[in-house]
Every structure is written in structure tokens, then in C-alpha cells.
Amino acid sequence: SAVISQKPSRDICQRGTSLTIQCQVDSQVTMMFWYRQQPGQSLTLIATANQGSEATYESGFVIDKFPISRPNLTFSTLTVSNMSPEDSSIYLCSVDVGLNTGELFFGEGSRLTVL
Amino acid sequence: GIQVEQSPPDLILQEGANSTLRCNFSDSVNNLQWFHQNPWGQLINLFYIPSGTKQNGRLSATTVATERYSLLYISSSQTTDSGVYFCAVTGNQGGKLIFGQGTELSVKP
């Protein structure tokens, strides 16, 4: 597996502001993903973070709202822009460590509350 | 796309009891994982099990790929087993990991 660290672990944000979440992995990984978990719900994939190119977004998620960076094979950021209370969720970073199985491992999550 | 259904949606147990959680999926899968989400939101890998049977301590899992279901067994449950258990799959064509809606387990002392 891999050690996946996310910052912040939790935050309380004001409506209309933006927040950037960081994901750091202790080894180089090929695939990194960002998931959202709204309160009481399951996990939904936001996008695949591609190293050196634009992220690939899932239906219902757009770059203007969730810009993603991936400058290298160990680090990625997700920004939640112009937040509203509906953005209150746990945001989770996930990685494929390259075992050729597709098995994913998750960071500890970032719990955001938007007032 | 592939559908994942988990049952039961919630479960309350007395400490020491055993339980079985089920995951049904609608198509062939390359990847099936079981996760435990603790009360702090952290998602912990339990099993990677696209087929066959695995055991890890008090937990075991079986996937019958031909019949499109997987079972997670928890024996001698403890209060620390409380949380939400998720099944997630990737179809044979690859693509994203799709999560079921989870089973919320509460183990009472």
C-alpha cells in the first residue's frame, strides 16, 4: 500500500470562498483520483488527476468548480471554488499504487463544512 | 453502467454477535473491494477480492463472480467494528471504481 496524507483534515468555510485540499503520497503512483462523499451518501468520483495534463472530470463535475493540479507523481490538489453549503462533504484522495490489480487506497479525507 | 447494491442498509448487533453483509453487482468485474469507513470518515481497505475467499482475523470475504455477489463476514463483533461498510467494483471494461450505498453497522456493548 502507500501512505496518503491529506490537508486539511477538516475545515469550516464561509459561503463564496474557495479552499484547496492537498494530497501527498509517500511513493510515486500512476493514478490519482478525487472523490466526494456528501453527508449520509456514498462516494462519487469527481475526477482523475493526470500528471502533466488536465484532469479528466466525471459527468456533473466541471473544472471551474473543482480545479485540480497534479504537478508530479506524488502530489495533487483539489480546489473547491465559490463554495456553497451544498459543497459540505468529505473529499477523499485515492491512489492506484501500481499493483496491476486496480486496487485503490484512500487518504484520511478532508471534511469541509460550508456555512 | 455497472450497478452495485448492498444489503442490509443498516444493522445493529450486540457485541460478540456474527453478521453477513452482501454486495450484488450487475455485470462482470475486474476489481471488487470492501472498505470500512470509521466514524471519523477514514476509509480503510479490508479486502481486494474480485473472486474467491480471503480471511483476515475476525473478518472474511467471499466473492462468487459467476453469480455476481460478494459477502463480508464479521465474527465476534466488537464496538470498534461500528461504521459504514462499502463494497466497490470496477467493471471488466475498466474505468472507475463504483461504490455501493453502504451498510451502516452499529455494535452495542
PDB file of C-alpha atoms in Angstrom:
ATOM      1  CA  SER A   1       0.000   0.000   0.000  1.00  0.00           C
ATOM      2  CA  ALA A   2       1.018   3.639   0.347  1.00  0.00           C
ATOM      3  CA  VAL A   3       0.847   6.376   2.958  1.00  0.00           C
ATOM      4  CA  ILE A   4      -1.564   9.030   1.695  1.00  0.00           C
ATOM      5  CA  SER A   5      -1.748  12.310   3.600  1.00  0.00           C
ATOM      6  CA  GLN A   6      -4.436  14.923   3.109  1.00  0.00           C
ATOM      7  CA  LYS A   7      -4.552  18.504   4.352  1.00  0.00           C
ATOM      8  CA  PRO A   8      -6.623  19.936   5.853  1.00  0.00           C
ATOM      9  CA  SER A   9      -8.326  17.104   7.699  1.00  0.00           C
ATOM     10  CA  ARG A  10     -11.290  19.363   8.354  1.00  0.00           C
ATOM     11  CA  ASP A  11     -12.276  22.977   7.896  1.00  0.00           C
ATOM     12  CA  ILE A  12     -15.199  25.331   8.292  1.00  0.00           C
ATOM     13  CA  CYS A  13     -15.562  27.710   5.379  1.00  0.00           C
ATOM     14  CA  GLN A  14     -17.659  30.717   4.514  1.00  0.00           C
ATOM     15  CA  ARG A  15     -20.003  30.766   1.563  1.00  0.00           C
ATOM     16  CA  GLY A  16     -18.381  32.177  -1.572  1.00  0.00           C
ATOM     17  CA  THR A  17     -14.811  31.342  -0.615  1.00  0.00           C
ATOM     18  CA  SER A  18     -12.520  28.701  -2.097  1.00  0.00           C
ATOM     19  CA  LEU A  19     -10.421  26.055  -0.392  1.00  0.00           C
ATOM     20  CA  THR A  20      -7.568  23.933  -1.687  1.00  0.00           C
ATOM     21  CA  ILE A  21      -7.071  20.390  -0.421  1.00  0.00           C
ATOM     22  CA  GLN A  22      -3.676  18.764  -0.731  1.00  0.00           C
ATOM     23  CA  CYS A  23      -2.886  15.082  -1.219  1.00  0.00           C
ATOM     24  CA  GLN A  24       0.652  13.793  -0.708  1.00  0.00           C
ATOM     25  CA  VAL A  25       1.714  10.190  -1.332  1.00  0.00           C
ATOM     26  CA  ASP A  26       4.917   8.668   0.027  1.00  0.00           C
ATOM     27  CA  SER A  27       5.740   6.967  -3.289  1.00  0.00           C
ATOM     28  CA  GLN A  28       5.283   7.657  -6.970  1.00  0.00           C
ATOM     29  CA  VAL A  29       1.910   6.493  -8.220  1.00  0.00           C
ATOM     30  CA  THR A  30       0.463   6.353 -11.693  1.00  0.00           C
ATOM     31  CA  MET A  31      -3.174   7.093 -10.975  1.00  0.00           C
ATOM     32  CA  MET A  32      -4.672   9.579  -8.508  1.00  0.00           C
ATOM     33  CA  PHE A  33      -8.360  10.258  -8.065  1.00  0.00           C
ATOM     34  CA  TRP A  34     -10.572  12.665  -6.139  1.00  0.00           C
ATOM     35  CA  TYR A  35     -13.870  11.523  -4.617  1.00  0.00           C
ATOM     36  CA  ARG A  36     -16.669  13.375  -2.856  1.00  0.00           C
ATOM     37  CA  GLN A  37     -18.892  11.975  -0.125  1.00  0.00           C
ATOM     38  CA  GLN A  38     -21.892  14.111   0.712  1.00  0.00           C
ATOM     39  CA  PRO A  39     -23.456  13.669   4.170  1.00  0.00           C
ATOM     40  CA  GLY A  40     -25.047  10.250   4.561  1.00  0.00           C
ATOM     41  CA  GLN A  41     -24.184   9.290   0.994  1.00  0.00           C
ATOM     42  CA  SER A  42     -21.777   7.010  -0.802  1.00  0.00           C
ATOM     43  CA  LEU A  43     -18.613   8.073  -2.612  1.00  0.00           C
ATOM     44  CA  THR A  44     -18.741   9.662  -6.052  1.00  0.00           C
ATOM     45  CA  LEU A  45     -15.749  10.140  -8.334  1.00  0.00           C
ATOM     46  CA  ILE A  46     -15.068  13.786  -9.155  1.00  0.00           C
ATOM     47  CA  ALA A  47     -12.100  13.380 -11.488  1.00  0.00           C
ATOM     48  CA  THR A  48      -8.906  11.576 -12.355  1.00  0.00           C
ATOM     49  CA  ALA A  49      -5.831  13.718 -11.702  1.00  0.00           C
ATOM     50  CA  ASN A  50      -3.461  13.298 -14.652  1.00  0.00           C
ATOM     51  CA  GLN A  51       0.211  14.097 -14.205  1.00  0.00           C
ATOM     52  CA  GLY A  52       1.289  16.800 -16.628  1.00  0.00           C
ATOM     53  CA  SER A  53      -2.099  17.319 -18.232  1.00  0.00           C
ATOM     54  CA  GLU A  54      -5.623  18.448 -17.446  1.00  0.00           C
ATOM     55  CA  ALA A  55      -7.732  16.324 -15.133  1.00  0.00           C
ATOM     56  CA  THR A  56     -10.477  14.096 -16.524  1.00  0.00           C
ATOM     57  CA  TYR A  57     -13.810  15.041 -14.967  1.00  0.00           C
ATOM     58  CA  GLU A  58     -16.850  12.849 -14.415  1.00  0.00           C
ATOM     59  CA  SER A  59     -20.292  13.850 -15.535  1.00  0.00           C
ATOM     60  CA  GLY A  60     -21.684  16.560 -13.296  1.00  0.00           C
ATOM     61  CA  PHE A  61     -18.296  17.962 -12.262  1.00  0.00           C
ATOM     62  CA  VAL A  62     -16.541  20.848 -14.034  1.00  0.00           C
ATOM     63  CA  ILE A  63     -13.071  22.313 -13.931  1.00  0.00           C
ATOM     64  CA  ASP A  64     -14.244  25.803 -12.982  1.00  0.00           C
ATOM     65  CA  LYS A  65     -15.808  24.463  -9.790  1.00  0.00           C
ATOM     66  CA  PHE A  66     -13.217  21.800  -8.947  1.00  0.00           C
ATOM     67  CA  PRO A  67      -9.834  22.744 -10.452  1.00  0.00           C
ATOM     68  CA  ILE A  68      -7.236  20.037  -9.943  1.00  0.00           C
ATOM     69  CA  SER A  69      -3.492  20.114 -10.217  1.00  0.00           C
ATOM     70  CA  ARG A  70      -1.017  17.249 -10.395  1.00  0.00           C
ATOM     71  CA  PRO A  71       2.491  18.618 -10.798  1.00  0.00           C
ATOM     72  CA  ASN A  72       4.260  15.298 -10.155  1.00  0.00           C
ATOM     73  CA  LEU A  73       3.704  11.615  -9.381  1.00  0.00           C
ATOM     74  CA  THR A  74       3.358  12.084  -5.599  1.00  0.00           C
ATOM     75  CA  PHE A  75       1.184  15.187  -5.175  1.00  0.00           C
ATOM     76  CA  SER A  76      -2.180  16.592  -6.205  1.00  0.00           C
ATOM     77  CA  THR A  77      -4.517  19.366  -5.135  1.00  0.00           C
ATOM     78  CA  LEU A  78      -8.265  19.796  -5.412  1.00  0.00           C
ATOM     79  CA  THR A  79      -9.802  23.243  -5.065  1.00  0.00           C
ATOM     80  CA  VAL A  80     -13.462  23.681  -4.206  1.00  0.00           C
ATOM     81  CA  SER A  81     -14.355  27.070  -5.651  1.00  0.00           C
ATOM     82  CA  ASN A  82     -17.029  29.578  -4.714  1.00  0.00           C
ATOM     83  CA  MET A  83     -18.372  27.274  -2.037  1.00  0.00           C
ATOM     84  CA  SER A  84     -21.988  26.927  -1.005  1.00  0.00           C
ATOM     85  CA  PRO A  85     -23.493  24.839   1.817  1.00  0.00           C
ATOM     86  CA  GLU A  86     -24.182  22.090  -0.760  1.00  0.00           C
ATOM     87  CA  ASP A  87     -20.423  21.606  -1.031  1.00  0.00           C
ATOM     88  CA  SER A  88     -20.246  20.442   2.582  1.00  0.00           C
ATOM     89  CA  SER A  89     -18.771  16.967   2.151  1.00  0.00           C
ATOM     90  CA  ILE A  90     -15.827  14.725   2.807  1.00  0.00           C
ATOM     91  CA  TYR A  91     -13.337  14.949  -0.053  1.00  0.00           C
ATOM     92  CA  LEU A  92     -11.054  11.958  -0.455  1.00  0.00           C
ATOM     93  CA  CYS A  93      -7.902  11.433  -2.443  1.00  0.00           C
ATOM     94  CA  SER A  94      -7.320   7.943  -3.805  1.00  0.00           C
ATOM     95  CA  VAL A  95      -4.378   6.272  -5.488  1.00  0.00           C
ATOM     96  CA  ASP A  96      -3.607   3.193  -7.528  1.00  0.00           C
ATOM     97  CA  VAL A  97      -0.197   2.124  -6.294  1.00  0.00           C
ATOM     98  CA  GLY A  98       0.509   0.157  -9.434  1.00  0.00           C
ATOM     99  CA  LEU A  99      -0.003  -3.419  -8.309  1.00  0.00           C
ATOM    100  CA  ASN A 100      -1.622  -4.087 -11.693  1.00  0.00           C
ATOM    101  CA  THR A 101      -4.803  -5.043  -9.865  1.00  0.00           C
ATOM    102  CA  GLY A 102      -6.673  -1.759  -9.891  1.00  0.00           C
ATOM    103  CA  GLU A 103      -6.826  -1.825  -6.091  1.00  0.00           C
ATOM    104  CA  LEU A 104      -7.275   1.697  -4.715  1.00  0.00           C
ATOM    105  CA  PHE A 105      -6.156   3.153  -1.400  1.00  0.00           C
ATOM    106  CA  PHE A 106      -7.595   6.268   0.181  1.00  0.00           C
ATOM    107  CA  GLY A 107      -6.357   9.188   2.195  1.00  0.00           C
ATOM    108  CA  GLU A 108      -7.983  10.014   5.508  1.00  0.00           C
ATOM    109  CA  GLY A 109     -10.292  12.553   3.873  1.00  0.00           C
ATOM    110  CA  SER A 110     -10.926  16.260   4.265  1.00  0.00           C
ATOM    111  CA  ARG A 111     -14.219  17.135   5.934  1.00  0.00           C
ATOM    112  CA  LEU A 112     -15.483  20.528   4.779  1.00  0.00           C
ATOM    113  CA  THR A 113     -18.397  22.394   6.308  1.00  0.00           C
ATOM    114  CA  VAL A 114     -19.642  25.463   4.437  1.00  0.00           C
ATOM    115  CA  LEU A 115     -21.697  27.995   6.389  1.00  0.00           C
TER     116      LEU A 115
ATOM    117  CA  GLY B   1     -23.037   1.395 -16.171  1.00  0.00           C
ATOM    118  CA  ILE B   2     -22.499  -1.245 -13.558  1.00  0.00           C
ATOM    119  CA  GLN B   3     -24.840  -1.171 -10.558  1.00  0.00           C
ATOM    120  CA  VAL B   4     -23.822  -2.093  -7.015  1.00  0.00           C
ATOM    121  CA  GLU B   5     -26.377  -2.919  -4.344  1.00  0.00           C
ATOM    122  CA  GLN B   6     -25.586  -3.589  -0.715  1.00  0.00           C
ATOM    123  CA  SER B   7     -27.757  -5.140   1.945  1.00  0.00           C
ATOM    124  CA  PRO B   8     -28.865  -4.619   4.577  1.00  0.00           C
ATOM    125  CA  PRO B   9     -28.678  -0.799   4.591  1.00  0.00           C
ATOM    126  CA  ASP B  10     -28.189  -0.810   8.342  1.00  0.00           C
ATOM    127  CA  LEU B  11     -27.596  -3.352  11.054  1.00  0.00           C
ATOM    128  CA  ILE B  12     -27.498  -3.260  14.843  1.00  0.00           C
ATOM    129  CA  LEU B  13     -25.654  -6.011  16.714  1.00  0.00           C
ATOM    130  CA  GLN B  14     -24.777  -6.892  20.257  1.00  0.00           C
ATOM    131  CA  GLU B  15     -21.093  -7.247  20.901  1.00  0.00           C
ATOM    132  CA  GLY B  16     -19.987 -10.795  20.186  1.00  0.00           C
ATOM    133  CA  ALA B  17     -22.562 -11.485  17.500  1.00  0.00           C
ATOM    134  CA  ASN B  18     -21.769 -12.513  13.938  1.00  0.00           C
ATOM    135  CA  SER B  19     -23.020 -10.843  10.765  1.00  0.00           C
ATOM    136  CA  THR B  20     -23.044 -11.188   6.998  1.00  0.00           C
ATOM    137  CA  LEU B  21     -23.098  -8.217   4.631  1.00  0.00           C
ATOM    138  CA  ARG B  22     -23.969  -8.683   0.983  1.00  0.00           C
ATOM    139  CA  CYS B  23     -22.938  -6.916  -2.219  1.00  0.00           C
ATOM    140  CA  ASN B  24     -24.665  -7.626  -5.535  1.00  0.00           C
ATOM    141  CA  PHE B  25     -23.320  -6.256  -8.821  1.00  0.00           C
ATOM    142  CA  SER B  26     -24.940  -6.137 -12.219  1.00  0.00           C
ATOM    143  CA  ASP B  27     -22.056  -7.107 -14.511  1.00  0.00           C
ATOM    144  CA  SER B  28     -18.689  -8.867 -14.618  1.00  0.00           C
ATOM    145  CA  VAL B  29     -15.994  -7.160 -12.558  1.00  0.00           C
ATOM    146  CA  ASN B  30     -12.222  -6.805 -12.661  1.00  0.00           C
ATOM    147  CA  ASN B  31     -11.918  -5.399  -9.192  1.00  0.00           C
ATOM    148  CA  LEU B  32     -14.004  -5.731  -6.052  1.00  0.00           C
ATOM    149  CA  GLN B  33     -13.014  -4.126  -2.784  1.00  0.00           C
ATOM    150  CA  TRP B  34     -14.534  -3.987   0.683  1.00  0.00           C
ATOM    151  CA  PHE B  35     -13.888  -0.908   2.824  1.00  0.00           C
ATOM    152  CA  HIS B  36     -14.707   0.117   6.374  1.00  0.00           C
ATOM    153  CA  GLN B  37     -15.358   3.806   6.972  1.00  0.00           C
ATOM    154  CA  ASN B  38     -14.809   4.633  10.606  1.00  0.00           C
ATOM    155  CA  PRO B  39     -16.747   7.353  12.447  1.00  0.00           C
ATOM    156  CA  TRP B  40     -14.011   9.881  11.602  1.00  0.00           C
ATOM    157  CA  GLY B  41     -14.572   9.337   7.888  1.00  0.00           C
ATOM    158  CA  GLN B  42     -11.405   7.409   7.152  1.00  0.00           C
ATOM    159  CA  LEU B  43     -11.804   4.681   4.525  1.00  0.00           C
ATOM    160  CA  ILE B  44      -9.874   1.539   5.410  1.00  0.00           C
ATOM    161  CA  ASN B  45      -9.163  -1.245   2.934  1.00  0.00           C
ATOM    162  CA  LEU B  46     -10.474  -4.579   4.152  1.00  0.00           C
ATOM    163  CA  PHE B  47     -10.243  -6.865   1.125  1.00  0.00           C
ATOM    164  CA  TYR B  48      -9.352  -6.814  -2.524  1.00  0.00           C
ATOM    165  CA  ILE B  49     -11.402  -9.792  -3.710  1.00  0.00           C
ATOM    166  CA  PRO B  50     -12.632  -9.973  -7.328  1.00  0.00           C
ATOM    167  CA  SER B  51     -13.096 -13.727  -6.802  1.00  0.00           C
ATOM    168  CA  GLY B  52     -12.518 -16.414  -4.209  1.00  0.00           C
ATOM    169  CA  THR B  53     -12.294 -16.281  -0.431  1.00  0.00           C
ATOM    170  CA  LYS B  54      -9.987 -14.402   1.915  1.00  0.00           C
ATOM    171  CA  GLN B  55      -9.719 -14.151   5.670  1.00  0.00           C
ATOM    172  CA  ASN B  56      -8.139 -11.575   7.927  1.00  0.00           C
ATOM    173  CA  GLY B  57      -8.658 -12.201  11.610  1.00  0.00           C
ATOM    174  CA  ARG B  58     -12.347 -11.963  12.504  1.00  0.00           C
ATOM    175  CA  LEU B  59     -13.242 -10.806   9.005  1.00  0.00           C
ATOM    176  CA  SER B  60     -13.566 -12.883   5.888  1.00  0.00           C
ATOM    177  CA  ALA B  61     -14.967 -12.300   2.421  1.00  0.00           C
ATOM    178  CA  THR B  62     -16.168 -14.428  -0.440  1.00  0.00           C
ATOM    179  CA  THR B  63     -16.876 -13.330  -3.999  1.00  0.00           C
ATOM    180  CA  VAL B  64     -18.771 -15.589  -6.393  1.00  0.00           C
ATOM    181  CA  ALA B  65     -18.027 -13.779  -9.628  1.00  0.00           C
ATOM    182  CA  THR B  66     -20.185 -16.039 -11.802  1.00  0.00           C
ATOM    183  CA  GLU B  67     -23.225 -15.220  -9.669  1.00  0.00           C
ATOM    184  CA  ARG B  68     -22.277 -11.559  -9.239  1.00  0.00           C
ATOM    185  CA  TYR B  69     -22.207 -11.218  -5.493  1.00  0.00           C
ATOM    186  CA  SER B  70     -19.801 -10.863  -2.628  1.00  0.00           C
ATOM    187  CA  LEU B  71     -20.253 -11.474   1.094  1.00  0.00           C
ATOM    188  CA  LEU B  72     -18.400  -9.953   4.026  1.00  0.00           C
ATOM    189  CA  TYR B  73     -18.492 -11.931   7.267  1.00  0.00           C
ATOM    190  CA  ILE B  74     -17.788 -10.351  10.630  1.00  0.00           C
ATOM    191  CA  SER B  75     -17.447 -12.756  13.528  1.00  0.00           C
ATOM    192  CA  SER B  76     -17.441 -11.979  17.254  1.00  0.00           C
ATOM    193  CA  SER B  77     -18.212  -8.334  16.532  1.00  0.00           C
ATOM    194  CA  GLN B  78     -16.674  -5.576  18.646  1.00  0.00           C
ATOM    195  CA  THR B  79     -17.765  -1.975  19.208  1.00  0.00           C
ATOM    196  CA  THR B  80     -14.795  -0.865  17.114  1.00  0.00           C
ATOM    197  CA  ASP B  81     -16.379  -2.626  14.118  1.00  0.00           C
ATOM    198  CA  SER B  82     -19.043   0.083  14.030  1.00  0.00           C
ATOM    199  CA  GLY B  83     -19.136   2.286  10.951  1.00  0.00           C
ATOM    200  CA  VAL B  84     -20.116   2.006   7.323  1.00  0.00           C
ATOM    201  CA  TYR B  85     -19.006  -0.883   5.145  1.00  0.00           C
ATOM    202  CA  PHE B  86     -18.711  -0.197   1.434  1.00  0.00           C
ATOM    203  CA  CYS B  87     -18.389  -2.555  -1.477  1.00  0.00           C
ATOM    204  CA  ALA B  88     -16.887  -1.064  -4.646  1.00  0.00           C
ATOM    205  CA  VAL B  89     -16.287  -2.546  -8.092  1.00  0.00           C
ATOM    206  CA  THR B  90     -14.666  -1.849 -11.423  1.00  0.00           C
ATOM    207  CA  GLY B  91     -16.227  -3.456 -14.481  1.00  0.00           C
ATOM    208  CA  ASN B  92     -14.388  -5.737 -16.901  1.00  0.00           C
ATOM    209  CA  GLN B  93     -14.001  -2.841 -19.321  1.00  0.00           C
ATOM    210  CA  GLY B  94     -12.008  -0.970 -16.716  1.00  0.00           C
ATOM    211  CA  GLY B  95     -12.931   2.533 -15.683  1.00  0.00           C
ATOM    212  CA  LYS B  96     -13.797   3.997 -12.372  1.00  0.00           C
ATOM    213  CA  LEU B  97     -14.369   2.318  -9.015  1.00  0.00           C
ATOM    214  CA  ILE B  98     -18.103   2.384  -8.344  1.00  0.00           C
ATOM    215  CA  PHE B  99     -19.360   2.286  -4.764  1.00  0.00           C
ATOM    216  CA  GLY B 100     -22.469   0.752  -3.320  1.00  0.00           C
ATOM    217  CA  GLN B 101     -24.586   2.712  -0.864  1.00  0.00           C
ATOM    218  CA  GLY B 102     -23.012   1.012   2.110  1.00  0.00           C
ATOM    219  CA  THR B 103     -24.171  -0.909   5.179  1.00  0.00           C
ATOM    220  CA  GLU B 104     -24.133   1.069   8.405  1.00  0.00           C
ATOM    221  CA  LEU B 105     -23.194  -1.229  11.268  1.00  0.00           C
ATOM    222  CA  SER B 106     -23.646  -0.363  14.907  1.00  0.00           C
ATOM    223  CA  VAL B 107     -22.247  -2.748  17.525  1.00  0.00           C
ATOM    224  CA  LYS B 108     -23.629  -2.208  21.032  1.00  0.00           C
ATOM    225  CA  PRO B 109     -21.686  -3.168  24.189  1.00  0.00           C
TER     226      PRO B 109
END
